[in-house]
PDB file of C-alpha atoms in Angstrom:
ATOM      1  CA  UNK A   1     -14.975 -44.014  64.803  1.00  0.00           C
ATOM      2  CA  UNK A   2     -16.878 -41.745  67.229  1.00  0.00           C
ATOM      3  CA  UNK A   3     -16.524 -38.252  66.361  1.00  0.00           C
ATOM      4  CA  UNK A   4     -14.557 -35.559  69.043  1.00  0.00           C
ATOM      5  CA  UNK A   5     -16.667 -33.575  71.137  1.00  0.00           C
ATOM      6  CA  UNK A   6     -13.749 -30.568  70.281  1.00  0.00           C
ATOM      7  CA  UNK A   7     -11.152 -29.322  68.527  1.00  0.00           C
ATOM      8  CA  UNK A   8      -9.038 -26.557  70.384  1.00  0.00           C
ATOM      9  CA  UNK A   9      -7.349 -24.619  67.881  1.00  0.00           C
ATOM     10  CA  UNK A  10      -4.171 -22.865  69.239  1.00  0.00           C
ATOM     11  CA  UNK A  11      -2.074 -20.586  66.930  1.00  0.00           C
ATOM     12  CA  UNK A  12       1.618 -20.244  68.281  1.00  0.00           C
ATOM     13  CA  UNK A  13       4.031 -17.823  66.909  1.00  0.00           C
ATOM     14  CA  UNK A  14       6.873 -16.962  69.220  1.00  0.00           C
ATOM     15  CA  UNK A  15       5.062 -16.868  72.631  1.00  0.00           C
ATOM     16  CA  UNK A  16       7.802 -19.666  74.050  1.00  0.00           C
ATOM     17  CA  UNK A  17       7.641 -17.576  77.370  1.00  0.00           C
ATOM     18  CA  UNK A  18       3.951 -18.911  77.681  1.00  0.00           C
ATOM     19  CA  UNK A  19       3.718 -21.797  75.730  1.00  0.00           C
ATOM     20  CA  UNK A  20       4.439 -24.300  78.340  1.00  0.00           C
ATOM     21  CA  UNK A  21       1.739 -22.777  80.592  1.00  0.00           C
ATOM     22  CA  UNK A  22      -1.086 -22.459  77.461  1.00  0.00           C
ATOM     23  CA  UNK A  23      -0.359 -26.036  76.882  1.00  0.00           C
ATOM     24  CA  UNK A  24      -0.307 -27.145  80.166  1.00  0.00           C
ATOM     25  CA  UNK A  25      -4.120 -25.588  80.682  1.00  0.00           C
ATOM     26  CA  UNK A  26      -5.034 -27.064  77.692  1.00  0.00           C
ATOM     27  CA  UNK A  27      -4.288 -31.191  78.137  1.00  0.00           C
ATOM     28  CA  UNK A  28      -4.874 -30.235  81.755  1.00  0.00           C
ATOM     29  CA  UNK A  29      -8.456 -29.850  81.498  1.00  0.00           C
ATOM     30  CA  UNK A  30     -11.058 -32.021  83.668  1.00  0.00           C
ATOM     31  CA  UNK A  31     -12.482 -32.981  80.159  1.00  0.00           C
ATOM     32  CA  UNK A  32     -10.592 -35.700  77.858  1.00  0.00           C
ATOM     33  CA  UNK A  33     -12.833 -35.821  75.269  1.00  0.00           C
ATOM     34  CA  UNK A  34     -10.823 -33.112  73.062  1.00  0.00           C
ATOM     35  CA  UNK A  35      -7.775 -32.993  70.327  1.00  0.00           C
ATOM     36  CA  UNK A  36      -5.436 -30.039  70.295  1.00  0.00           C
ATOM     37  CA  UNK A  37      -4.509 -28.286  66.999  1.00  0.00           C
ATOM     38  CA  UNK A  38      -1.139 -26.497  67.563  1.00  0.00           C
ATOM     39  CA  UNK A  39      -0.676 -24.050  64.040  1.00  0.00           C
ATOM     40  CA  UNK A  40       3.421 -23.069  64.378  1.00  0.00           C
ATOM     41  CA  UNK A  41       3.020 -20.465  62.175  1.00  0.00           C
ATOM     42  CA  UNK A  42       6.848 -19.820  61.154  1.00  0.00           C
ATOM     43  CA  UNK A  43       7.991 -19.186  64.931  1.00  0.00           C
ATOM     44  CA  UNK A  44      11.423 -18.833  65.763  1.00  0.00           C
ATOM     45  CA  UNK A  45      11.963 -18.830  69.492  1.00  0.00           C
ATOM     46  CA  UNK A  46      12.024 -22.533  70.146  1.00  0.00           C
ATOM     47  CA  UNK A  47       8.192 -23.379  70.578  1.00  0.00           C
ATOM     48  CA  UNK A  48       8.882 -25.863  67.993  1.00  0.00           C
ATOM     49  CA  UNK A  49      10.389 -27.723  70.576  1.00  0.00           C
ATOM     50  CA  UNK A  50       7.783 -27.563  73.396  1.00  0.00           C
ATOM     51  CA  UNK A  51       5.130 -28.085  70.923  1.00  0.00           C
ATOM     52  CA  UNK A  52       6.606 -31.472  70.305  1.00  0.00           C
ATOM     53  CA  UNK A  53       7.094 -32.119  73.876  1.00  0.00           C
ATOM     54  CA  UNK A  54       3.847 -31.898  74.912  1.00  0.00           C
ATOM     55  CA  UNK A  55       2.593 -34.229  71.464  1.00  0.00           C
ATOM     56  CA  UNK A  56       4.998 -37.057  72.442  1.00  0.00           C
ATOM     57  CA  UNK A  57       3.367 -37.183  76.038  1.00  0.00           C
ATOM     58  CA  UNK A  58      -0.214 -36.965  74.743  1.00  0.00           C
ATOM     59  CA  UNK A  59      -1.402 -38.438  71.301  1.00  0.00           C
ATOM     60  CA  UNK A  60      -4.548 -35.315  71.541  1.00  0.00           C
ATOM     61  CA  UNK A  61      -1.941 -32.883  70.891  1.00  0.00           C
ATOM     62  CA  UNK A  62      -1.488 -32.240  67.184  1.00  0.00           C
ATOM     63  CA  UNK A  63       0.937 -29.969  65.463  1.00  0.00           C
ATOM     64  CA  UNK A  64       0.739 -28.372  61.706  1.00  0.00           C
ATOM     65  CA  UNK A  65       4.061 -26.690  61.134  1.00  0.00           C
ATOM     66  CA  UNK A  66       3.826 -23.128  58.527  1.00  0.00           C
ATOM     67  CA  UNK A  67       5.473 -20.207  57.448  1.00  0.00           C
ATOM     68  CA  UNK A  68       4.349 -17.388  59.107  1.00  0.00           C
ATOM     69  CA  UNK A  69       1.356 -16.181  57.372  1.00  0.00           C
ATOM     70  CA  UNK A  70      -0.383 -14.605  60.526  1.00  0.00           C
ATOM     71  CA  UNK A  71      -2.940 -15.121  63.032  1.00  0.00           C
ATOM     72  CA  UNK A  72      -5.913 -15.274  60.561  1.00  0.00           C
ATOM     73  CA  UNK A  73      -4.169 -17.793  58.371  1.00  0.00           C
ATOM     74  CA  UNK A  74      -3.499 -20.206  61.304  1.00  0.00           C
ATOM     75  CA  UNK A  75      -6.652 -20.353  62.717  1.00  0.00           C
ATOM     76  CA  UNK A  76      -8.162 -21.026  59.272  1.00  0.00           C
ATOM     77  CA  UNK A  77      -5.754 -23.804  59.063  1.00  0.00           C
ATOM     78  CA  UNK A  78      -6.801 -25.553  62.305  1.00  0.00           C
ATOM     79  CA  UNK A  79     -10.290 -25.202  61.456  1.00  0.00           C
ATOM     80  CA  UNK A  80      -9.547 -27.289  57.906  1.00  0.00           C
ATOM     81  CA  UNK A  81      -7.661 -29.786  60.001  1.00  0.00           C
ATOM     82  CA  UNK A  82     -10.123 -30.020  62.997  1.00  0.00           C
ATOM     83  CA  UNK A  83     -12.096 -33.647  63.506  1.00  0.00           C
ATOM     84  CA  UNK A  84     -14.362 -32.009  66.769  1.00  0.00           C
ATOM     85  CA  UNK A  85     -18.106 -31.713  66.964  1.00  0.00           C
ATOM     86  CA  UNK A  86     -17.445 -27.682  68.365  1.00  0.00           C
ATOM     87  CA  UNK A  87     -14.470 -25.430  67.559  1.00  0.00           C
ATOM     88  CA  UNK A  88     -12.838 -23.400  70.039  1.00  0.00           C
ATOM     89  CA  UNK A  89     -10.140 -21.180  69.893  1.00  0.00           C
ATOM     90  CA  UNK A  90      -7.299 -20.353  72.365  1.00  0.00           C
ATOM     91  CA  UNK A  91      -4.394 -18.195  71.794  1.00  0.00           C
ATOM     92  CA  UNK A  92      -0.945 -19.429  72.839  1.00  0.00           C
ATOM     93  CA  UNK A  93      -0.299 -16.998  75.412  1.00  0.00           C
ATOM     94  CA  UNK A  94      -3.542 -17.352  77.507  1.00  0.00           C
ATOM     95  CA  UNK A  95      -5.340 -20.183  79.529  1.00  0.00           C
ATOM     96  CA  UNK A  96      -7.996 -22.196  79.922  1.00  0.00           C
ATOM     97  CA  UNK A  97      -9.550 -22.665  82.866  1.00  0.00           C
ATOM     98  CA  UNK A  98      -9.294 -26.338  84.132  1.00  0.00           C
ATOM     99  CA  UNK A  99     -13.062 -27.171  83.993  1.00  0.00           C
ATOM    100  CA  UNK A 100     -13.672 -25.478  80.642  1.00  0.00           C
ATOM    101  CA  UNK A 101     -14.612 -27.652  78.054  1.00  0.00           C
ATOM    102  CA  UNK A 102     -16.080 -29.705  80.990  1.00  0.00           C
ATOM    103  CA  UNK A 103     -18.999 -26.616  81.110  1.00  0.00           C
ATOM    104  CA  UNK A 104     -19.163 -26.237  77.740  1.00  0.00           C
ATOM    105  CA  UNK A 105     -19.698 -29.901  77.410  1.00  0.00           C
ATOM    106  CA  UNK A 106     -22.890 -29.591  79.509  1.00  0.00           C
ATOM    107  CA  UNK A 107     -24.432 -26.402  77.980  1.00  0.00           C
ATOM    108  CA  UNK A 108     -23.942 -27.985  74.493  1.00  0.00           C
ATOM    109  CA  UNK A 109     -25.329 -31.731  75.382  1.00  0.00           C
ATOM    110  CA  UNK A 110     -29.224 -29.783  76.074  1.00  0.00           C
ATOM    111  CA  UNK A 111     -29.418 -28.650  72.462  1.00  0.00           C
ATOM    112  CA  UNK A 112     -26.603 -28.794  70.395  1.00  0.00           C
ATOM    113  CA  UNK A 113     -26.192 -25.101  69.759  1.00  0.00           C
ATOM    114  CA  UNK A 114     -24.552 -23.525  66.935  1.00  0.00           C
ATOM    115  CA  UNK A 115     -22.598 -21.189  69.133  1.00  0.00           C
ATOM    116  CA  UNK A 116     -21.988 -21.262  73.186  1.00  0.00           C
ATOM    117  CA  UNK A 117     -20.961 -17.785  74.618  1.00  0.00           C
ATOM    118  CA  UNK A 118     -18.932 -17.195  77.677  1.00  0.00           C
ATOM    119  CA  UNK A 119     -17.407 -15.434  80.275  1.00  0.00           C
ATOM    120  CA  UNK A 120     -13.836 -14.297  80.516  1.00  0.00           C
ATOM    121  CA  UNK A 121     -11.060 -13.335  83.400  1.00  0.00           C
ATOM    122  CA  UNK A 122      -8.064 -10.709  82.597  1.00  0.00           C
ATOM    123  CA  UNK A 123      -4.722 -11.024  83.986  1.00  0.00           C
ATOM    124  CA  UNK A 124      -1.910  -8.976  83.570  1.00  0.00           C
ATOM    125  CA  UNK A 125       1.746  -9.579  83.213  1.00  0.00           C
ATOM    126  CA  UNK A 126       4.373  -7.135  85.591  1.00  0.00           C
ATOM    127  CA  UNK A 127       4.979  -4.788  82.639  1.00  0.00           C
ATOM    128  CA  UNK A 128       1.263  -3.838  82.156  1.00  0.00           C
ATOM    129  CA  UNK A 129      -0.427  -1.595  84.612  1.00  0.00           C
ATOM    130  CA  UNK A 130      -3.193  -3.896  86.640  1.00  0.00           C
ATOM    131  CA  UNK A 131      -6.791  -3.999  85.421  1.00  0.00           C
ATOM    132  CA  UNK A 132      -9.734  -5.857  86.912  1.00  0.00           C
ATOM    133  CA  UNK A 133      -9.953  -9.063  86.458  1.00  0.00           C
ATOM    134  CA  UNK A 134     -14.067  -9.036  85.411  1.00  0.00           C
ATOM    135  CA  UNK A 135     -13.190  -5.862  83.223  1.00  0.00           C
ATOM    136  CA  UNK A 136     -14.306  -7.941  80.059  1.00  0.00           C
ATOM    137  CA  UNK A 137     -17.628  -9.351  81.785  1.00  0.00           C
ATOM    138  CA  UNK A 138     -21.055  -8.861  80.651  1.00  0.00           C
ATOM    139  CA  UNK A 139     -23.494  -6.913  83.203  1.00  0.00           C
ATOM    140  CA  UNK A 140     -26.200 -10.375  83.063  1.00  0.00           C
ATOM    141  CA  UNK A 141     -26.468 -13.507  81.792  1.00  0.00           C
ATOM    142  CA  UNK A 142     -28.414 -14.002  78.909  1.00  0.00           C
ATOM    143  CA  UNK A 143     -30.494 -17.316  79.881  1.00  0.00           C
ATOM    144  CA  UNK A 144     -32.143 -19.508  77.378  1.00  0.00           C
ATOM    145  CA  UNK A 145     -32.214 -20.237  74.133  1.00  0.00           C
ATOM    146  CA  UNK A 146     -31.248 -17.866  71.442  1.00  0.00           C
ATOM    147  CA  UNK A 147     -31.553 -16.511  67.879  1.00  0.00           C
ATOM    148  CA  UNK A 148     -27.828 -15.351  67.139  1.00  0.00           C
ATOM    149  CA  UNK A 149     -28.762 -11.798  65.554  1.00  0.00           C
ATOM    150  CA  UNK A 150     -31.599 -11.196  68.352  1.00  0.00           C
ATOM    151  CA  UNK A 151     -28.918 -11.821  70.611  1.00  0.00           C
ATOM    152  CA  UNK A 152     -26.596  -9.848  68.834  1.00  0.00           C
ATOM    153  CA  UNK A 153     -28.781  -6.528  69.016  1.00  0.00           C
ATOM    154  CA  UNK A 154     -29.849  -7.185  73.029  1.00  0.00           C
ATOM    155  CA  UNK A 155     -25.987  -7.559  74.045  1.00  0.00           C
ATOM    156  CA  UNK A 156     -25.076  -4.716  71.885  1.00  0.00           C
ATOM    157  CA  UNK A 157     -27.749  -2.328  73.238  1.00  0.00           C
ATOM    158  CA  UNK A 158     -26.816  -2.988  76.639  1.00  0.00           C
ATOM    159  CA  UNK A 159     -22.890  -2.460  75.624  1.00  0.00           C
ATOM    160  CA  UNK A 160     -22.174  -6.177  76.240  1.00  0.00           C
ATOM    161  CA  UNK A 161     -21.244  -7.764  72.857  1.00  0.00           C
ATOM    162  CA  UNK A 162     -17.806  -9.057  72.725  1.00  0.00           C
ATOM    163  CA  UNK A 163     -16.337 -10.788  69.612  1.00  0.00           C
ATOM    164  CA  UNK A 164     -13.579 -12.141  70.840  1.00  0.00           C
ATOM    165  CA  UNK A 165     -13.276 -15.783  68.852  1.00  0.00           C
ATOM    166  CA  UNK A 166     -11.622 -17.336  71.929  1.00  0.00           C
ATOM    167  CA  UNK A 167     -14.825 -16.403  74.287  1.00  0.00           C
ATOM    168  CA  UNK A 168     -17.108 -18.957  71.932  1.00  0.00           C
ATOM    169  CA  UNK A 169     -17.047 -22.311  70.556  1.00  0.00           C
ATOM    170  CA  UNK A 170     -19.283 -23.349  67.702  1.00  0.00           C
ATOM    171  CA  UNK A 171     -20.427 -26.500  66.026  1.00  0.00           C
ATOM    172  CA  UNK A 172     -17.943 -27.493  63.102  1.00  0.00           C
ATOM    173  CA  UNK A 173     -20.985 -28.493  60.761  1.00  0.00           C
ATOM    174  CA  UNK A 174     -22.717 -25.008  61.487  1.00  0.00           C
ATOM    175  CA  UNK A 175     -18.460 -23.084  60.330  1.00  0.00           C
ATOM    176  CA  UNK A 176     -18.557 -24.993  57.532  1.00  0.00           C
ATOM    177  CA  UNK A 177     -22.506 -24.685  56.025  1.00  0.00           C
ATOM    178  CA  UNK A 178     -21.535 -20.758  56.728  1.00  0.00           C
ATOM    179  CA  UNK A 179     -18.575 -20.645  54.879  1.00  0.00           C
ATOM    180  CA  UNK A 180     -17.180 -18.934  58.181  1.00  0.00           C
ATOM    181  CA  UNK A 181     -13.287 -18.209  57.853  1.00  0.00           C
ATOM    182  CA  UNK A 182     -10.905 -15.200  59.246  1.00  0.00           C
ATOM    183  CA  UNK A 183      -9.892 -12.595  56.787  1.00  0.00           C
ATOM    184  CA  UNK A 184      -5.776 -13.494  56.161  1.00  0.00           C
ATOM    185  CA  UNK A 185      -3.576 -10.745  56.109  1.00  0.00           C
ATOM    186  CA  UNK A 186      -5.297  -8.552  58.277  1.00  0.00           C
ATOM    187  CA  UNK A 187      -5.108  -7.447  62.320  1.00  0.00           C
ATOM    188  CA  UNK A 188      -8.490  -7.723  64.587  1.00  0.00           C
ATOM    189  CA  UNK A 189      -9.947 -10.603  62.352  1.00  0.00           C
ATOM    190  CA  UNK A 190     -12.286 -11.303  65.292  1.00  0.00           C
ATOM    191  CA  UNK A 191     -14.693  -8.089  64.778  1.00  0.00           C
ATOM    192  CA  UNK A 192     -15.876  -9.795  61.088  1.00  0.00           C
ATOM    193  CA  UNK A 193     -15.928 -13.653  62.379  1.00  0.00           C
ATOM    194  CA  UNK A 194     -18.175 -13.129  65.269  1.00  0.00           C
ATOM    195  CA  UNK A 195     -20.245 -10.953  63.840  1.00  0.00           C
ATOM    196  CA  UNK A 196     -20.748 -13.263  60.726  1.00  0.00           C
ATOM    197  CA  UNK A 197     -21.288 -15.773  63.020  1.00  0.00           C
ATOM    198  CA  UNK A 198     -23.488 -14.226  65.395  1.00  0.00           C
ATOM    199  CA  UNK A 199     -25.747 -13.020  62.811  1.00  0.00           C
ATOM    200  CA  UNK A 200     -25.744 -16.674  60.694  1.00  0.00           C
ATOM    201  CA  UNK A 201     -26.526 -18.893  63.743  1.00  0.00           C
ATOM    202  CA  UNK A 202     -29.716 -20.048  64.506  1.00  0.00           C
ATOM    203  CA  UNK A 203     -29.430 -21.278  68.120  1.00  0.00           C
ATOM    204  CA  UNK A 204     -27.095 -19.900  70.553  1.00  0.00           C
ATOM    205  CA  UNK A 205     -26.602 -19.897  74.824  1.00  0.00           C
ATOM    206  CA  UNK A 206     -24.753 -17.740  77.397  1.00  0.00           C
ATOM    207  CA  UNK A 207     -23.072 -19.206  80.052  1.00  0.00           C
ATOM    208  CA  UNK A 208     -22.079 -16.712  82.629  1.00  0.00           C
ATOM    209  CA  UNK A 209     -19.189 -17.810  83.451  1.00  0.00           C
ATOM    210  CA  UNK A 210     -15.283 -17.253  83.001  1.00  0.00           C
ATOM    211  CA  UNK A 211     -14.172 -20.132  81.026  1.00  0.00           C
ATOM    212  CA  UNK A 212     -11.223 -18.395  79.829  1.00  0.00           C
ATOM    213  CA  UNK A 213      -7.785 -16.577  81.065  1.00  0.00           C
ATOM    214  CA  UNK A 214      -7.283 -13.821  78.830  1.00  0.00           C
ATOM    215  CA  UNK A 215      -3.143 -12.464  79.420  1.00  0.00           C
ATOM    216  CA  UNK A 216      -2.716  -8.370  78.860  1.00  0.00           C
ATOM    217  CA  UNK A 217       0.793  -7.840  77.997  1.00  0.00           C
ATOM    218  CA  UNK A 218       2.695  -4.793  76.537  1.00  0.00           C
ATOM    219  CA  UNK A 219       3.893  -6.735  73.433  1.00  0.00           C
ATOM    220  CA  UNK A 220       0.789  -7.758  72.143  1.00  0.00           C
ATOM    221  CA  UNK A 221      -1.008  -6.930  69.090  1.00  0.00           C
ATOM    222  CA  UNK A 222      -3.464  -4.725  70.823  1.00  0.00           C
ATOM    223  CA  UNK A 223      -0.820  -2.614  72.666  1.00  0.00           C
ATOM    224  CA  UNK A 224       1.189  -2.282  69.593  1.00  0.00           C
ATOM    225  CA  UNK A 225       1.742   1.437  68.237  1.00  0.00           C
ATOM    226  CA  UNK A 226       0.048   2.281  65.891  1.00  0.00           C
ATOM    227  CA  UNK A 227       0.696   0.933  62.235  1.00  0.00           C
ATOM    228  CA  UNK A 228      -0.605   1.596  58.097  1.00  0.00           C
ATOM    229  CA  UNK A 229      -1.873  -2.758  58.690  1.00  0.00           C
ATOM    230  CA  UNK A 230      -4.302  -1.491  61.905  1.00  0.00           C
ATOM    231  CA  UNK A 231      -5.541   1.756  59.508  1.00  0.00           C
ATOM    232  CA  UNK A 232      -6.120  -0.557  56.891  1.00  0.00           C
ATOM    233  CA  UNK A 233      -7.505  -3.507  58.821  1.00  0.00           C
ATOM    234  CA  UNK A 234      -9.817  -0.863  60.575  1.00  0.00           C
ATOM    235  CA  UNK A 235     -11.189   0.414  57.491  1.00  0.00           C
ATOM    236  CA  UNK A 236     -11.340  -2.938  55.995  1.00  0.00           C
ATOM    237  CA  UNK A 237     -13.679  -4.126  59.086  1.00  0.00           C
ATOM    238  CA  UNK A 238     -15.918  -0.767  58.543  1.00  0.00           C
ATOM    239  CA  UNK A 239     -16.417  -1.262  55.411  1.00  0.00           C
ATOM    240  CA  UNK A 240     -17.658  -5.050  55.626  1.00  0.00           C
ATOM    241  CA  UNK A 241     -19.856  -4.447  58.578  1.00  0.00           C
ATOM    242  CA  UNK A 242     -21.183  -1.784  55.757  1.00  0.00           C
ATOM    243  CA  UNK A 243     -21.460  -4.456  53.379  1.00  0.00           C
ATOM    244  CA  UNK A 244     -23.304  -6.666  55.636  1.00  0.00           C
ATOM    245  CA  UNK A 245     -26.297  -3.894  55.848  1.00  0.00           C
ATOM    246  CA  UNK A 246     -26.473  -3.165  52.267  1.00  0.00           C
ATOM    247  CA  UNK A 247     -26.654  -7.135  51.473  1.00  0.00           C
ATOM    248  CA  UNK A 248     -29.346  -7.684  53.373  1.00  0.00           C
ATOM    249  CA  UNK A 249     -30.921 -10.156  55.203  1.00  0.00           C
ATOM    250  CA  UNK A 250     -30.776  -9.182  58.751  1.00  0.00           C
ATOM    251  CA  UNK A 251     -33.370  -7.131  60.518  1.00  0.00           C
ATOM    252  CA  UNK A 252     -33.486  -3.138  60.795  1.00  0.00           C
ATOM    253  CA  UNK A 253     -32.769  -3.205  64.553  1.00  0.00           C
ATOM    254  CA  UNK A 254     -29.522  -5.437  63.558  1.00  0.00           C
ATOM    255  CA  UNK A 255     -28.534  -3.008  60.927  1.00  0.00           C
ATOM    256  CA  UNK A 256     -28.854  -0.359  63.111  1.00  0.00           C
ATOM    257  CA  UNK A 257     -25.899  -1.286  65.887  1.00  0.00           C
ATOM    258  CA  UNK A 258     -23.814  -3.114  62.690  1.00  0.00           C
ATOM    259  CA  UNK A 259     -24.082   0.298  61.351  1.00  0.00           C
ATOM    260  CA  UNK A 260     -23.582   1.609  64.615  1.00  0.00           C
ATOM    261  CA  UNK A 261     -20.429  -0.214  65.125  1.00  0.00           C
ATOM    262  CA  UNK A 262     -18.624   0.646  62.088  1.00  0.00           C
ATOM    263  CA  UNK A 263     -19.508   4.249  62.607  1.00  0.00           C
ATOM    264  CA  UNK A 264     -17.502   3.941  65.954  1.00  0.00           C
ATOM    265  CA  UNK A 265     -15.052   2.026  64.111  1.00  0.00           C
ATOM    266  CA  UNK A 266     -14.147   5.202  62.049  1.00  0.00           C
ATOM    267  CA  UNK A 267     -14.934   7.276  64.093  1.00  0.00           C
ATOM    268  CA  UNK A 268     -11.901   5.397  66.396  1.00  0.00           C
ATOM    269  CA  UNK A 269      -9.837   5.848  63.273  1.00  0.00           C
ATOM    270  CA  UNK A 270      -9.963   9.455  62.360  1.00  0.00           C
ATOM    271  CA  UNK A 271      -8.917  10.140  66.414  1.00  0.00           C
ATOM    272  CA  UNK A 272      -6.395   8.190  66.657  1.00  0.00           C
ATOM    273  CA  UNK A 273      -4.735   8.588  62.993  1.00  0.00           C
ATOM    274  CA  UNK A 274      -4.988  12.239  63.165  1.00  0.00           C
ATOM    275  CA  UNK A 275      -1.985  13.437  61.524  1.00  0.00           C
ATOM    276  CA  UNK A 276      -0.033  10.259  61.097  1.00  0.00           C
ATOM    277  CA  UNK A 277       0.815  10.118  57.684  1.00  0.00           C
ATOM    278  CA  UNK A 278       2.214  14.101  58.003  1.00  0.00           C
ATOM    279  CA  UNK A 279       4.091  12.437  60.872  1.00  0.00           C
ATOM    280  CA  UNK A 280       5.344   9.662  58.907  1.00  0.00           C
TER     281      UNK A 280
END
């Protein structure tokens, strides 16, 4: 049987107020050649039910029910179950845009890259002050082909590194060999996976383009007050990046903005969890 060209990995956990529309971007794309890995991870707002809507009325829609284990734990699950060539990630309450994995599709056919890179657009719902839509875009395009860490160290120079999993696919075959998996239990389990990744891959492109719909909204994880899971998944994240430096492996020039980063990581922490346990 001829193998996907993707797997689009969606965790849901009670975002039925944009579920429908997720979805709907999703089996709506110009490109067929795709499965959809729904993770319910424990919701309990009804998106059972429009999750099994939308995989009676199309057979690439799959769903993998869970208790609620959290956002790490899901996507690792979809990326055990997924039958694509490429990953890619999209969170329940954003989009896709329609021609997508149709551009993907054509970066990915000159080379077979371990990792594709691209552009996203921010929109905002009524409750959240508005923000540009391009506020997430990179200043160039990076054209060509690249090493993943020299990449890595020219986007993070220039202040345009973003490791957001959802702005990225990447070969299933090149996850796997890497052992590449989110850290469960813990909040902004992006920051470790791209960076893993980025540094691992041998062969990685830059489209400059927004492929994706990313949804501000006042509820989400990132606008969430402050909590002892952020300080801890913070710290956690500074001291891995550490880790990476003192294992080895990459160049000094690398080690310099991983460093770098997790010195602005604590740096982040110490301002903004000044006095909070005395508070508590």
């Amino acid at each position: 049987m001829r193998e996907l060209l993707f797997s689009v990995i969606i965790p849901v956990y009670n975002t039925r107020r944009y579920l429908q529309e997720c979805l709907q971007s999703a089996v709506g794309q110009t490109l067929e050649d795709a499965e959809f890995i729904c993770i319910d991870d424990g919701s309990t707002d009804g998106c059972a039910e429009i999750l099994a809507a939308f995989a009676q009325k199309d057979a690439r829609v799959r769903v993998i029910r869970q208790k609620n284990a959290g956002l790490s734990a899901a996507r690792n699950r979809g990326m055990e179950a997924a039958q694509g060539e490429y990953l890619c990630f999209l969170d329940s309450d954003d989009l896709l845009m329609c021609d997508a994995l149709e551009m993907m599709r054509a970066c990915i056919l000159q080379e077979r890259p371990d990792m594709v890179l691209f552009e996203c657009e921010v929109f905002c719902t009524p409750q959240v002050r508005e923000i540009p839509p391009d506020i997430l875009r990179r200043s160039r395009a990076y054209a060509g082909r690249w090493n993943g860490e020299q990449l890595y160290v020219d986007m993070y120079r220039a202040g345009d590194y973003r490791c957001m999993v959802w702005s990225q696919c990447m070969r299933r075959a090149f996850a796997e060999e890497k052992r590449l998996r989110f850290d469960a239990g813990l909040l902004y389990e992006d920051e470790l996976f791209s960076l893993r990744a980025m540094l691992a891959a041998e062969s990685v492109r830059h489209l400059y383009r927004p492929l994706y719909r990313y949804r501000q909204r006042s509820d989400s994880i990132v606008n969430s007050p402050r909590s002892l899971l952020k300080l801890i998944s913070k710290l956690h994240i500074a001291l891995e990046e550490a880790g990476l430096c003192v294992q080895g492996g990459i160049s000094s020039a690398a080690r310099f903005c991983v460093l770098d980063a997790a010195k602005g990581m604590l740096k982040n922490v110490r301002s903004e969890y000044a006095g909070y346990f005395s508070d508590a």
